[in-house]
Tab-separated table of C-alpha atoms and ligand atoms in Angstrom:
chain	number	residue	atom	x	y	z
A	236	MET	CA	20.436	-11.675	63.739
A	237	SER	CA	22.072	-15.054	64.303
A	238	ASP	CA	23.223	-17.324	61.506
A	239	ASN	CA	20.281	-19.595	62.262
A	240	ALA	CA	17.859	-16.952	61.106
A	241	TYR	CA	19.380	-17.474	57.667
A	242	TYR	CA	18.946	-21.227	57.609
A	243	VAL	CA	17.072	-22.152	54.421
A	244	PRO	CA	15.354	-25.578	54.207
A	245	GLY	CA	17.425	-28.051	52.199
A	246	ALA	CA	20.757	-26.376	52.955
A	247	PRO	CA	23.313	-28.411	54.930
A	248	GLN	CA	23.182	-27.902	58.709
A	249	ASP	CA	26.796	-26.776	58.542
A	250	LEU	CA	26.470	-23.560	56.542
A	251	LYS	CA	30.236	-23.562	55.904
A	252	LYS	CA	29.685	-26.488	53.513
A	253	ASP	CA	29.318	-25.610	49.845
A	254	HIS	CA	25.673	-24.976	49.046
A	255	ILE	CA	23.309	-22.977	46.895
A	256	VAL	CA	20.336	-20.909	48.070
A	257	ARG	CA	17.430	-19.718	45.951
A	258	ALA	CA	15.189	-16.790	46.743
A	259	GLU	CA	12.665	-14.428	45.176
A	260	GLY	CA	12.697	-10.695	45.680
A	261	LEU	CA	10.836	-7.511	44.753
A	262	GLY	CA	7.442	-9.161	44.982
A	263	GLY	CA	8.396	-12.183	42.904
A	264	LEU	CA	9.841	-10.199	39.992
A	265	VAL	CA	13.461	-11.141	40.676
A	266	LYS	CA	15.121	-14.531	41.100
A	267	CYS	CA	18.164	-14.652	43.381
A	268	LEU	CA	20.752	-17.417	43.583
A	269	CYS	CA	23.900	-17.542	45.628
A	270	VAL	CA	26.329	-20.436	45.876
A	271	ARG	CA	29.440	-21.150	47.861
A	272	THR	CA	31.882	-23.365	45.925
A	273	THR	CA	35.079	-23.250	47.980
A	274	ALA	CA	35.465	-27.020	48.381
A	275	VAL	CA	34.337	-27.652	44.785
A	276	CYS	CA	37.066	-25.342	43.457
A	277	GLU	CA	39.805	-26.603	45.801
A	278	THR	CA	38.930	-30.217	44.900
A	279	ALA	CA	39.277	-29.359	41.209
A	280	ARG	CA	42.569	-27.564	41.810
A	281	VAL	CA	44.106	-30.564	43.575
A	282	MET	CA	42.663	-33.041	41.067
A	283	HIS	CA	43.996	-31.220	38.023
A	284	GLN	CA	47.144	-29.762	39.646
A	285	MET	CA	46.231	-26.325	38.339
A	286	SER	CA	48.208	-23.098	38.421
A	287	PRO	CA	46.509	-20.044	40.039
A	288	ALA	CA	45.174	-18.579	36.771
A	289	ALA	CA	43.728	-21.938	35.693
A	290	THR	CA	42.244	-22.446	39.180
A	291	ALA	CA	40.558	-19.038	39.115
A	292	ALA	CA	39.254	-19.577	35.574
A	293	LEU	CA	37.921	-23.092	36.132
A	294	GLY	CA	36.559	-22.150	39.568
A	295	ARG	CA	34.582	-19.207	38.192
A	296	PHE	CA	33.460	-21.342	35.258
A	297	MET	CA	32.170	-24.177	37.473
A	298	THR	CA	30.448	-21.688	39.776
A	299	GLY	CA	28.715	-19.915	36.872
A	300	SER	CA	27.744	-23.269	35.354
A	301	ILE	CA	26.113	-24.320	38.637
A	302	LEU	CA	24.174	-21.046	38.821
A	303	ILE	CA	22.768	-21.353	35.298
A	304	SER	CA	21.906	-25.039	35.791
A	305	GLU	CA	19.364	-24.463	38.544
A	306	SER	CA	16.344	-24.768	36.257
A	307	MET	CA	16.929	-28.495	35.687
A	308	LYS	CA	14.001	-30.455	37.087
A	309	ASN	CA	14.590	-34.190	36.628
A	310	GLU	CA	16.985	-36.809	37.927
A	311	ASN	CA	18.611	-37.461	34.536
A	312	ASP	CA	18.872	-33.823	33.435
A	313	THR	CA	22.373	-32.690	32.683
A	314	GLN	CA	24.074	-29.539	31.439
A	315	THR	CA	27.414	-29.274	29.662
A	316	THR	CA	29.132	-25.907	29.387
A	317	ILE	CA	32.160	-25.429	27.163
A	318	ILE	CA	34.500	-22.489	26.766
A	319	ARG	CA	36.913	-22.429	23.870
A	320	GLY	CA	39.437	-19.603	23.871
A	321	ASP	CA	42.630	-18.557	22.127
A	322	GLY	CA	44.446	-17.902	25.425
A	323	PRO	CA	46.974	-20.326	26.973
A	324	LEU	CA	44.201	-22.160	28.866
A	325	GLU	CA	42.701	-23.164	25.467
A	326	GLY	CA	39.348	-23.987	27.028
A	327	MET	CA	37.346	-25.693	29.749
A	328	THR	CA	34.503	-28.193	29.948
A	329	CYS	CA	32.063	-28.515	32.826
A	330	VAL	CA	29.189	-30.943	33.367
A	331	THR	CA	26.523	-30.200	35.948
A	332	ASP	CA	24.191	-33.063	36.797
A	333	PHE	CA	20.793	-32.624	38.404
A	334	GLY	CA	21.229	-31.916	42.108
A	335	PHE	CA	24.239	-29.596	41.642
A	336	LYS	CA	26.841	-32.302	41.151
A	337	VAL	CA	29.577	-30.783	39.076
A	338	ARG	CA	32.739	-31.979	37.345
A	339	ALA	CA	35.093	-30.060	35.087
A	340	TYR	CA	38.519	-29.893	33.526
A	341	PRO	CA	40.718	-27.289	31.844
A	342	MET	CA	42.402	-28.055	28.517
A	343	GLU	CA	45.698	-26.770	29.905
A	344	PRO	CA	45.992	-26.916	33.726
A	345	VAL	CA	49.242	-24.989	34.051
A	346	VAL	CA	49.221	-21.533	32.472
A	347	PRO	CA	51.081	-18.334	33.350
A	348	THR	CA	49.320	-16.173	35.947
A	349	GLU	CA	48.946	-12.491	35.113
A	350	TYR	CA	47.418	-9.930	37.465
A	351	HIS	CA	45.105	-6.939	36.920
A	352	LYS	CA	46.475	-5.630	40.236
A	353	PRO	CA	48.060	-7.370	43.217
A	354	GLY	CA	45.818	-10.248	44.289
A	355	LYS	CA	43.467	-9.873	41.297
A	356	ILE	CA	44.180	-12.570	38.722
A	357	ASN	CA	43.710	-11.637	35.075
A	358	VAL	CA	41.494	-14.553	34.077
A	359	GLY	CA	40.707	-12.985	30.698
A	360	ALA	CA	44.375	-13.198	29.706
A	361	ALA	CA	44.373	-16.953	30.392
A	362	VAL	CA	41.076	-17.582	28.567
A	363	GLY	CA	41.439	-15.205	25.606
A	364	LYS	CA	38.847	-14.606	22.918
A	365	GLY	CA	36.405	-17.353	22.022
A	366	SER	CA	32.972	-18.746	22.738
A	367	LEU	CA	30.732	-20.114	25.482
A	368	THR	CA	28.482	-23.043	24.607
A	369	VAL	CA	25.707	-24.387	26.817
A	370	VAL	CA	24.139	-27.784	26.099
A	371	ARG	CA	21.145	-28.783	28.215
A	372	ASP	CA	19.905	-32.331	27.984
A	373	ILE	CA	16.586	-32.363	29.809
A	374	GLY	CA	15.072	-35.460	28.222
A	375	LEU	CA	13.677	-33.773	25.125
A	376	LYS	CA	14.242	-35.256	21.667
A	377	GLU	CA	17.118	-32.884	21.007
A	378	PRO	CA	19.273	-31.186	23.644
A	379	TYR	CA	19.043	-27.407	23.869
A	380	VAL	CA	22.221	-25.741	22.581
A	381	GLY	CA	23.081	-22.058	23.039
A	382	VAL	CA	26.287	-20.312	21.987
A	383	SER	CA	27.623	-16.818	22.522
A	384	GLU	CA	30.962	-15.129	22.079
A	385	LEU	CA	33.124	-14.311	25.082
A	386	ILE	CA	32.984	-10.668	26.134
A	387	SER	CA	36.142	-10.507	28.243
A	388	GLY	CA	37.080	-14.053	29.239
A	389	GLU	CA	36.590	-12.990	32.880
A	390	ILE	CA	33.687	-15.500	32.957
A	391	ALA	CA	31.020	-13.655	35.011
A	392	GLU	CA	30.247	-11.123	32.298
A	393	ASP	CA	30.536	-13.869	29.706
A	394	PHE	CA	27.732	-15.778	31.457
A	395	ALA	CA	25.633	-12.597	31.815
A	396	TYR	CA	26.064	-11.865	28.099
A	397	TYR	CA	25.219	-15.472	27.208
A	398	LEU	CA	21.997	-15.328	29.283
A	399	ALA	CA	20.948	-12.045	27.698
A	400	LYS	CA	21.730	-13.098	24.155
A	401	SER	CA	20.817	-16.787	24.058
A	402	GLU	CA	18.167	-17.056	26.739
A	403	GLN	CA	16.792	-13.475	26.668
A	404	THR	CA	17.222	-13.219	30.434
A	405	LYS	CA	18.644	-10.083	32.020
A	406	SER	CA	20.993	-11.096	34.805
A	407	ILE	CA	23.613	-9.772	37.163
A	408	VAL	CA	26.344	-12.384	37.604
A	409	SER	CA	29.201	-12.130	40.079
A	410	LEU	CA	31.788	-14.893	40.437
A	411	GLY	CA	34.892	-15.036	42.599
A	412	VAL	CA	37.707	-17.396	43.530
A	413	LEU	CA	40.099	-16.284	46.243
A	414	LEU	CA	43.510	-17.944	46.436
A	415	SER	CA	46.163	-17.915	49.090
A	416	LYS	CA	49.521	-19.590	48.484
A	417	GLY	CA	48.027	-21.224	45.405
A	418	GLN	CA	45.129	-22.802	47.315
A	419	VAL	CA	41.460	-21.870	47.110
A	420	THR	CA	40.397	-20.221	50.359
A	421	GLU	CA	36.978	-18.936	49.259
A	422	ALA	CA	34.876	-19.236	46.122
A	423	GLY	CA	31.318	-18.628	45.094
A	424	GLY	CA	28.875	-16.723	42.969
A	425	LEU	CA	25.731	-14.627	42.935
A	426	MET	CA	23.162	-14.432	40.138
A	427	ILE	CA	20.195	-12.062	40.139
A	428	GLN	CA	17.707	-12.483	37.288
A	429	LEU	CA	14.704	-10.505	36.160
A	430	LEU	CA	11.536	-12.582	35.930
A	431	PRO	CA	8.631	-11.873	33.550
A	432	GLY	CA	6.823	-8.713	34.603
A	433	ALA	CA	9.929	-6.920	35.843
A	434	GLY	CA	10.484	-3.494	34.307
A	435	GLU	CA	12.573	-0.355	34.487
A	436	ASP	CA	11.925	0.160	38.209
A	437	GLU	CA	13.363	-3.227	39.080
A	438	ILE	CA	16.319	-2.766	36.704
A	439	SER	CA	17.303	0.582	38.166
A	440	TYR	CA	16.866	-0.738	41.727
A	441	LEU	CA	19.175	-3.685	40.999
A	442	GLU	CA	21.734	-1.512	39.206
A	443	LYS	CA	21.919	0.706	42.279
A	444	ARG	CA	22.343	-2.308	44.554
A	445	ALA	CA	25.073	-3.722	42.301
A	446	SER	CA	27.149	-0.567	42.191
A	447	GLY	CA	29.849	-0.770	44.817
A	448	PHE	CA	28.688	-4.189	46.055
A	449	PRO	CA	31.673	-6.016	47.581
A	450	GLU	CA	33.380	-8.889	45.815
A	451	ILE	CA	31.643	-12.161	46.483
A	452	SER	CA	34.772	-14.043	47.614
A	453	PHE	CA	35.474	-11.225	50.107
A	454	LEU	CA	31.991	-11.648	51.604
A	455	PHE	CA	32.522	-15.388	52.007
A	456	SER	CA	35.886	-14.734	53.635
A	457	GLU	CA	34.078	-12.451	56.089
A	458	GLY	CA	31.832	-15.369	57.063
A	459	PHE	CA	28.681	-14.465	55.129
A	460	THR	CA	26.487	-17.393	54.058
A	461	PRO	CA	24.789	-17.574	50.626
A	462	ALA	CA	21.440	-16.610	52.192
A	463	GLN	CA	23.013	-13.602	53.928
A	464	ILE	CA	24.701	-12.456	50.718
A	465	ILE	CA	21.367	-12.514	48.852
A	466	ASP	CA	19.816	-10.504	51.683
A	467	LEU	CA	22.679	-8.016	51.647
A	468	PHE	CA	22.428	-7.566	47.886
A	469	MET	CA	18.659	-7.268	47.694
A	470	GLY	CA	17.975	-5.097	50.762
A	471	ASP	CA	14.363	-6.240	50.387
A	472	PRO	CA	12.423	-6.778	53.641
A	473	ASP	CA	10.010	-9.087	51.811
A	474	LEU	CA	12.716	-11.322	50.357
A	475	LYS	CA	11.413	-14.888	50.176
A	476	TYR	CA	13.846	-17.786	50.485
A	477	LEU	CA	12.785	-20.790	48.409
A	478	ASP	CA	15.261	-23.563	49.167
A	479	GLY	CA	18.864	-24.583	49.653
A	480	GLN	CA	20.931	-27.538	48.510
A	481	GLU	CA	24.428	-28.908	48.956
A	482	VAL	CA	26.803	-28.562	45.992
A	483	GLU	CA	29.718	-30.906	45.315
A	484	PHE	CA	32.414	-31.912	42.841
A	485	LYS	CA	31.400	-35.415	41.808
A	486	CYS	CA	32.509	-37.425	38.817
A	487	ASN	CA	30.319	-40.225	37.513
A	488	CYS	CA	33.067	-42.233	35.818
A	489	SER	CA	33.402	-46.005	36.314
A	490	ARG	CA	35.077	-49.003	34.668
A	491	GLU	CA	31.836	-49.731	32.813
A	492	ARG	CA	31.553	-46.187	31.463
A	493	MET	CA	35.195	-46.163	30.408
A	494	LEU	CA	34.765	-49.518	28.702
A	495	SER	CA	31.719	-48.338	26.787
A	496	GLY	CA	33.716	-45.237	25.826
A	497	LEU	CA	36.408	-47.480	24.368
A	498	ALA	CA	33.730	-49.567	22.670
A	499	ALA	CA	32.740	-46.468	20.704
A	500	LEU	CA	36.085	-46.737	18.903
A	501	GLY	CA	36.325	-48.730	15.704
A	502	LYS	CA	37.546	-52.340	15.671
A	503	ASN	CA	40.715	-51.246	13.908
A	504	ASP	CA	41.487	-48.679	16.620
A	505	ILE	CA	40.978	-51.282	19.343
A	506	GLU	CA	43.312	-53.661	17.511
A	507	GLU	CA	45.855	-50.878	17.228
A	508	ILE	CA	45.891	-50.028	20.948
A	509	THR	CA	46.012	-53.683	22.066
A	510	LYS	CA	48.453	-55.079	19.500
A	511	ASP	CA	51.508	-54.934	21.782
A	512	GLY	CA	49.658	-57.144	24.290
A	513	LYS	CA	50.145	-54.651	27.126
A	514	PRO	CA	47.373	-53.393	29.421
A	515	VAL	CA	45.590	-50.286	28.134
A	516	GLU	CA	45.346	-47.351	30.506
A	517	THR	CA	42.606	-44.735	30.212
A	518	VAL	CA	42.289	-41.587	32.279
A	519	CYS	CA	39.040	-39.775	33.067
A	520	ARG	CA	39.518	-36.175	31.944
A	521	PHE	CA	37.133	-34.857	34.586
A	522	CYS	CA	38.742	-36.380	37.683
A	523	ASN	CA	42.016	-37.953	36.496
A	524	SER	CA	41.004	-41.424	37.745
A	525	LYS	CA	42.975	-44.123	35.954
A	526	TYR	CA	41.417	-47.309	34.597
A	527	VAL	CA	43.519	-50.206	33.323
A	528	PHE	CA	42.139	-52.812	30.933
A	529	GLU	CA	43.791	-56.068	29.890
A	530	PRO	CA	43.847	-56.603	26.120
A	531	GLU	CA	41.622	-59.678	26.708
A	532	GLU	CA	38.860	-57.432	28.105
A	533	LEU	CA	38.930	-55.263	25.013
A	534	LYS	CA	38.603	-58.068	22.501
A	535	ASN	CA	35.416	-57.901	20.478
A	536	ILE	CA	34.185	-54.614	21.938
A	537	GLY	CA	34.993	-52.267	19.041
A	538	LYS	CA	32.415	-51.195	16.469
A	539	ASN	CA	32.781	-52.551	12.957
B	41	LIG	ZN1	36.024	-39.319	36.504
């Protein structure tokens, strides 16, 4: 079968570009999502000048956040995921906007890199023990907030545990970031979820498929596309692809947003930071863009 046979409507024509594919399997009882995030993770690495352990942790975290954000339906929907841990990384924050636009930062971009075995970074050692919080703002009066403890800090099982505990959804989650000479060469994730009506038969089928399934970053490095990886995992001749969509690292910061962020400070704080008459520099935590404001611009913006 040629690659074209795996083209899913909505996916970029160039299937090497980062994108997500959705499908349904086992007669509509299982939801399948696979995403390639190589460029997303490498962009984040360069932006935040991260060490390998931080790159692997943030890369897996962004990839998992994208996978669990797919249920957002409206233009202004947004999801914030936060990990707080007692490891050297301290934590990470990721925002996924509708349309799979993602931005994220680690608390501590340079942390020591430990290995489970050669080539296999010990992400759990960098993250430590802590919690995963998911905030979904989908235009309701109050945002939805779910919290669960971290199982291992290896991220994939932390997301699976979160989904089971907070959202009562049984899921298989696999996340991988492959590095070579400190750079991201492949990254992506797979999420398989049981839909209402699925039972023991579907669970045992999926458990069998999962056992011994290759690492996701290895499959990408072998040239598999997200649609092919879903097919390989499911082994279901009636698999139904739903759609595809490009995924990218995109920050939404601007001078106006930064200024309104400063305006949220009190008048006294504004006076304090402008009293030496020098320009005030602010840095966006998500993308490290710098914004410089003259003290004149900041006059009268603070809250009383
Ligand atoms: Zn930014």
